[in-house]
Each structure stands twice: as structure tokens, then as C-alpha cells.
PDB file of C-alpha atoms in Angstrom:
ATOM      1  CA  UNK G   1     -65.209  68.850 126.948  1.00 53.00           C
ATOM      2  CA  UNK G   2     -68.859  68.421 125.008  1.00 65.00           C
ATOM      3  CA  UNK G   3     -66.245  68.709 121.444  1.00 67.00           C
ATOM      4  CA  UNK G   4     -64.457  65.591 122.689  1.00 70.00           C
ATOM      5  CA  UNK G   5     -67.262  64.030 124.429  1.00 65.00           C
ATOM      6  CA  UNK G   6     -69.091  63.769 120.722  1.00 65.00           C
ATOM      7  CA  UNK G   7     -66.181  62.997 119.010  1.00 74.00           C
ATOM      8  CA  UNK G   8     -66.042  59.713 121.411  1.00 73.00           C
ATOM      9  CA  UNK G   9     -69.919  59.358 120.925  1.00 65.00           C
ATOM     10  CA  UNK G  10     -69.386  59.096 116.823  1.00 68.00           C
ATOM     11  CA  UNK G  11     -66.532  56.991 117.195  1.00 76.00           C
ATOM     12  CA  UNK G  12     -69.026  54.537 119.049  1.00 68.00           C
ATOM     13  CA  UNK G  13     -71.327  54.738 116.722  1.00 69.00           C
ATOM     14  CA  UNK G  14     -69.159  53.506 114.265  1.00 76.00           C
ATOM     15  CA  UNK G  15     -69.010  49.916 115.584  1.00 79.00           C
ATOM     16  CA  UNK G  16     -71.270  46.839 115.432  1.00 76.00           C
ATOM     17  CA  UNK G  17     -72.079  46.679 118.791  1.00 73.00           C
ATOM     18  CA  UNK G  18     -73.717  50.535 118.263  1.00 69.00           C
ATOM     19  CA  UNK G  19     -75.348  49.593 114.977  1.00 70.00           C
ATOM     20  CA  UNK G  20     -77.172  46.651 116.558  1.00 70.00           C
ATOM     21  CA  UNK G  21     -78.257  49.078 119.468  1.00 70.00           C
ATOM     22  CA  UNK G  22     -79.658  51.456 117.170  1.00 68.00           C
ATOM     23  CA  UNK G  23     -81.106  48.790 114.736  1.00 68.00           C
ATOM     24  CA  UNK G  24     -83.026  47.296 118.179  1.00 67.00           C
ATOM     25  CA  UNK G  25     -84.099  50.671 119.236  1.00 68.00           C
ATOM     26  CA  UNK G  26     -86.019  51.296 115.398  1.00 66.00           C
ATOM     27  CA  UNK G  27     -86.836  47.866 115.739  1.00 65.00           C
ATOM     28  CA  UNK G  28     -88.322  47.529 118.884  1.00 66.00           C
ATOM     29  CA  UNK G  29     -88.994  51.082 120.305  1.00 66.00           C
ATOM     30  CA  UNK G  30     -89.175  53.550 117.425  1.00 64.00           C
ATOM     31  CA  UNK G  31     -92.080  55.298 119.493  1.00 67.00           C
ATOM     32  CA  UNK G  32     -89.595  56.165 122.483  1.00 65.00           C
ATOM     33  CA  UNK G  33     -87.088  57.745 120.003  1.00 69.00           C
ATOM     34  CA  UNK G  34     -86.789  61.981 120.498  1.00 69.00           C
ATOM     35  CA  UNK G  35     -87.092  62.734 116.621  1.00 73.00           C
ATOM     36  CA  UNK G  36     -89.210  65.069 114.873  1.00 80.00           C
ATOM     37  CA  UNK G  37     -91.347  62.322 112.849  1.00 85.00           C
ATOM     38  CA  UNK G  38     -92.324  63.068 108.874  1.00 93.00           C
ATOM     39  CA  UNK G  39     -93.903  59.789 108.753  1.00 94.00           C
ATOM     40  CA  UNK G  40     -94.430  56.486 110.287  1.00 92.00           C
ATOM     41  CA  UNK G  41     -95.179  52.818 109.175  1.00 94.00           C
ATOM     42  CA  UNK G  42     -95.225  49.665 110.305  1.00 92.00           C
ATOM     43  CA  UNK G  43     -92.037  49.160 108.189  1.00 92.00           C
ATOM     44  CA  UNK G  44     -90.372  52.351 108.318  1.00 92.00           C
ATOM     45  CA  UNK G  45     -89.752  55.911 110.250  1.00 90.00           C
ATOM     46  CA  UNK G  46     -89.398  59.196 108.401  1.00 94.00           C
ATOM     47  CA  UNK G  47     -87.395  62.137 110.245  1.00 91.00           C
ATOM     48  CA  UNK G  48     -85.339  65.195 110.023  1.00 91.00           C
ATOM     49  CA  UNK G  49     -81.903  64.814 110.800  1.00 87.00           C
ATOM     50  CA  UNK G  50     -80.930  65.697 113.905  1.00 84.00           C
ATOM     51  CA  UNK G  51     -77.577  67.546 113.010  1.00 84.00           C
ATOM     52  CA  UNK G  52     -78.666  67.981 108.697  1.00 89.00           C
ATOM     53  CA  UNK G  53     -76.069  68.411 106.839  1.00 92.00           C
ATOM     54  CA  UNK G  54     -78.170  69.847 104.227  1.00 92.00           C
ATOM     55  CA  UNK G  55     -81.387  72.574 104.107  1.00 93.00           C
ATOM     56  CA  UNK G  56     -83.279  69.316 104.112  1.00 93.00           C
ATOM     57  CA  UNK G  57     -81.968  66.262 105.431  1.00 93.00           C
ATOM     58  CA  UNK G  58     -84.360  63.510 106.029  1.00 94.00           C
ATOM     59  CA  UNK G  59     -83.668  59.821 107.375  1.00 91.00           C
ATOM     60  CA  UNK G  60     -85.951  57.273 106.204  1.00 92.00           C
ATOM     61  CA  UNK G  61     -85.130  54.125 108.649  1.00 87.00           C
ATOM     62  CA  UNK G  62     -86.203  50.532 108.330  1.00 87.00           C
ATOM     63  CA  UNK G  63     -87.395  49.283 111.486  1.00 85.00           C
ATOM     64  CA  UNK G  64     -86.283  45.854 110.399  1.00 85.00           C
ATOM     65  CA  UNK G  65     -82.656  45.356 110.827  1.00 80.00           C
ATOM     66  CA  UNK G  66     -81.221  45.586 107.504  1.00 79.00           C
ATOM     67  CA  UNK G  67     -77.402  45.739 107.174  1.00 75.00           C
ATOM     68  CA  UNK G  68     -77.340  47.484 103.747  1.00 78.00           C
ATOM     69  CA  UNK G  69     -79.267  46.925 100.950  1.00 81.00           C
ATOM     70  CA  UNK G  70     -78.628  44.046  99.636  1.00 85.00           C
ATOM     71  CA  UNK G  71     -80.254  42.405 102.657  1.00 83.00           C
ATOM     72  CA  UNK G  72     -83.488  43.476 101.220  1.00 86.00           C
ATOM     73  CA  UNK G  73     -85.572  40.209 100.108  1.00 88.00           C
ATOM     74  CA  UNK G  74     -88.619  38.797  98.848  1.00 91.00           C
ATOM     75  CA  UNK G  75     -90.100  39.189 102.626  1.00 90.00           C
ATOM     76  CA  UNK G  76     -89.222  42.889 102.494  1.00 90.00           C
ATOM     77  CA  UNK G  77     -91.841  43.948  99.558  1.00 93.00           C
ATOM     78  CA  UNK G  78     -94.340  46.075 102.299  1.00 94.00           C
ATOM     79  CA  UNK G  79     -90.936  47.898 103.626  1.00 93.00           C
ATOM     80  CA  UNK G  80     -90.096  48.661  99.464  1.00 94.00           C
ATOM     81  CA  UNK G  81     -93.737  50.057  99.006  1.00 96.00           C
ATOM     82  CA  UNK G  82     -93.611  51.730 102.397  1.00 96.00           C
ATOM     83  CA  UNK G  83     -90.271  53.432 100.779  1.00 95.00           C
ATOM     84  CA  UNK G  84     -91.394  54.391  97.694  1.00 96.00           C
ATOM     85  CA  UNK G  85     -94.655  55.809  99.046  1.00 97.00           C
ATOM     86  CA  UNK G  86     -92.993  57.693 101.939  1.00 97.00           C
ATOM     87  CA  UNK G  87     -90.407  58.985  99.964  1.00 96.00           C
ATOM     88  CA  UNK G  88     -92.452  60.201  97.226  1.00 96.00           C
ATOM     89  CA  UNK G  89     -94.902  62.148  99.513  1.00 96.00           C
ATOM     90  CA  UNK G  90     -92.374  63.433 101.145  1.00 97.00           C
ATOM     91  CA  UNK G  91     -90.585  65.047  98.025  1.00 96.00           C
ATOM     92  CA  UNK G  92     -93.901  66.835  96.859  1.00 95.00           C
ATOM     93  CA  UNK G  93     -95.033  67.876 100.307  1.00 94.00           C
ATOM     94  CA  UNK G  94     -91.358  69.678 100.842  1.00 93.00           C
ATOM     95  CA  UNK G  95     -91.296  70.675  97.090  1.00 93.00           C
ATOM     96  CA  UNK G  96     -88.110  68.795  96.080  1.00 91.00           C
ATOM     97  CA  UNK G  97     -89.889  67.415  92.876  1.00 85.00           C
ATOM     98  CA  UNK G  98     -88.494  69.414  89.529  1.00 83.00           C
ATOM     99  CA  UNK G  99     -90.669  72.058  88.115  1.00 70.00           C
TER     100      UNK G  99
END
């Protein structure tokens, strides 16, 4: 039952209609979502994954709606510095960064 109840829940997320669900909810109520939180800007959230696929597995999310990344633009340069300053904290704090 819960094997073919998730299998129906990732098909669904697969669609438009549940990428513009989840792009409102980081959008619009990134506070209300149950994640365990690395960071958090006015442009972005930081968490773990919540099934990793990897020892660490962290989801950086624009709270924009993006569609990939070619949607970035000009008006996007606070999420880019956001990114790059997130992202590089977060490697040193978890020690990814080469020796």
C-alpha cells in the first residue's frame, strides 16, 4: 500500500500542475515547509534532502519560480549572490572543500 501510494505521489510530481504547486509553496510559504533548514534568504532556501540519495544531499531552492536555468535574468543578480554565498558556506561548514 504506502510502496504504491509513493510511487503515485512521484508520478504527480512529475507534472506541471505539481511543479507550479511546489514553486508557489517556496514562493509564497517557504516558512510553513517541514524541512530541516541549512540556510535561508530572501531569495533562496537551503535544506537536506528529505530522502538523500547521497551522505550529503542538500537542495538549494529559489523561492522565485524559475523553470530551469536559463530563466535566470538580469533581475535575478541578489538570487545568483544569494547562491554563490550559500553554497560556498555551506561546502566549508560540511567540509566538502578539497584539502
Amino acid at each position: 500500500m504506502k510502496a504504491g501510494l509513493l510511487r503515485r505521489l512521484f508520478r504527480l510530481a512529475r507534472t506541471p500542475l505539481a511543479g507550479y504547486l511546489v514553486g508557489l509553496a517556496f514562493t509564497y510559504f517557504s516558512f510553513a515547509i517541514p524541512a530541516q533548514r541549512l540556510r535561508e534568504t530572501t531569495t533562496l532556501v537551503a535544506f537536506h534532502h528529505p530522502q538523500p540519495s547521497y551522505p550529503v544531499h542538500i537542495l538549494i531552492v529559489a523561492k522565485k519560480q524559475l523553470t530551469d536555468v536559463t530563466a535566470v535574468g538580469e533581475a535575478d543578480v541578489a538570487f545568483m549572490q544569494d547562491l554563490f554565498m550559500v553554497t560556498g558556506s555551506l561546502v566549508k561548514e560540511l567540509g566538502l572543500a578539497p584539502a
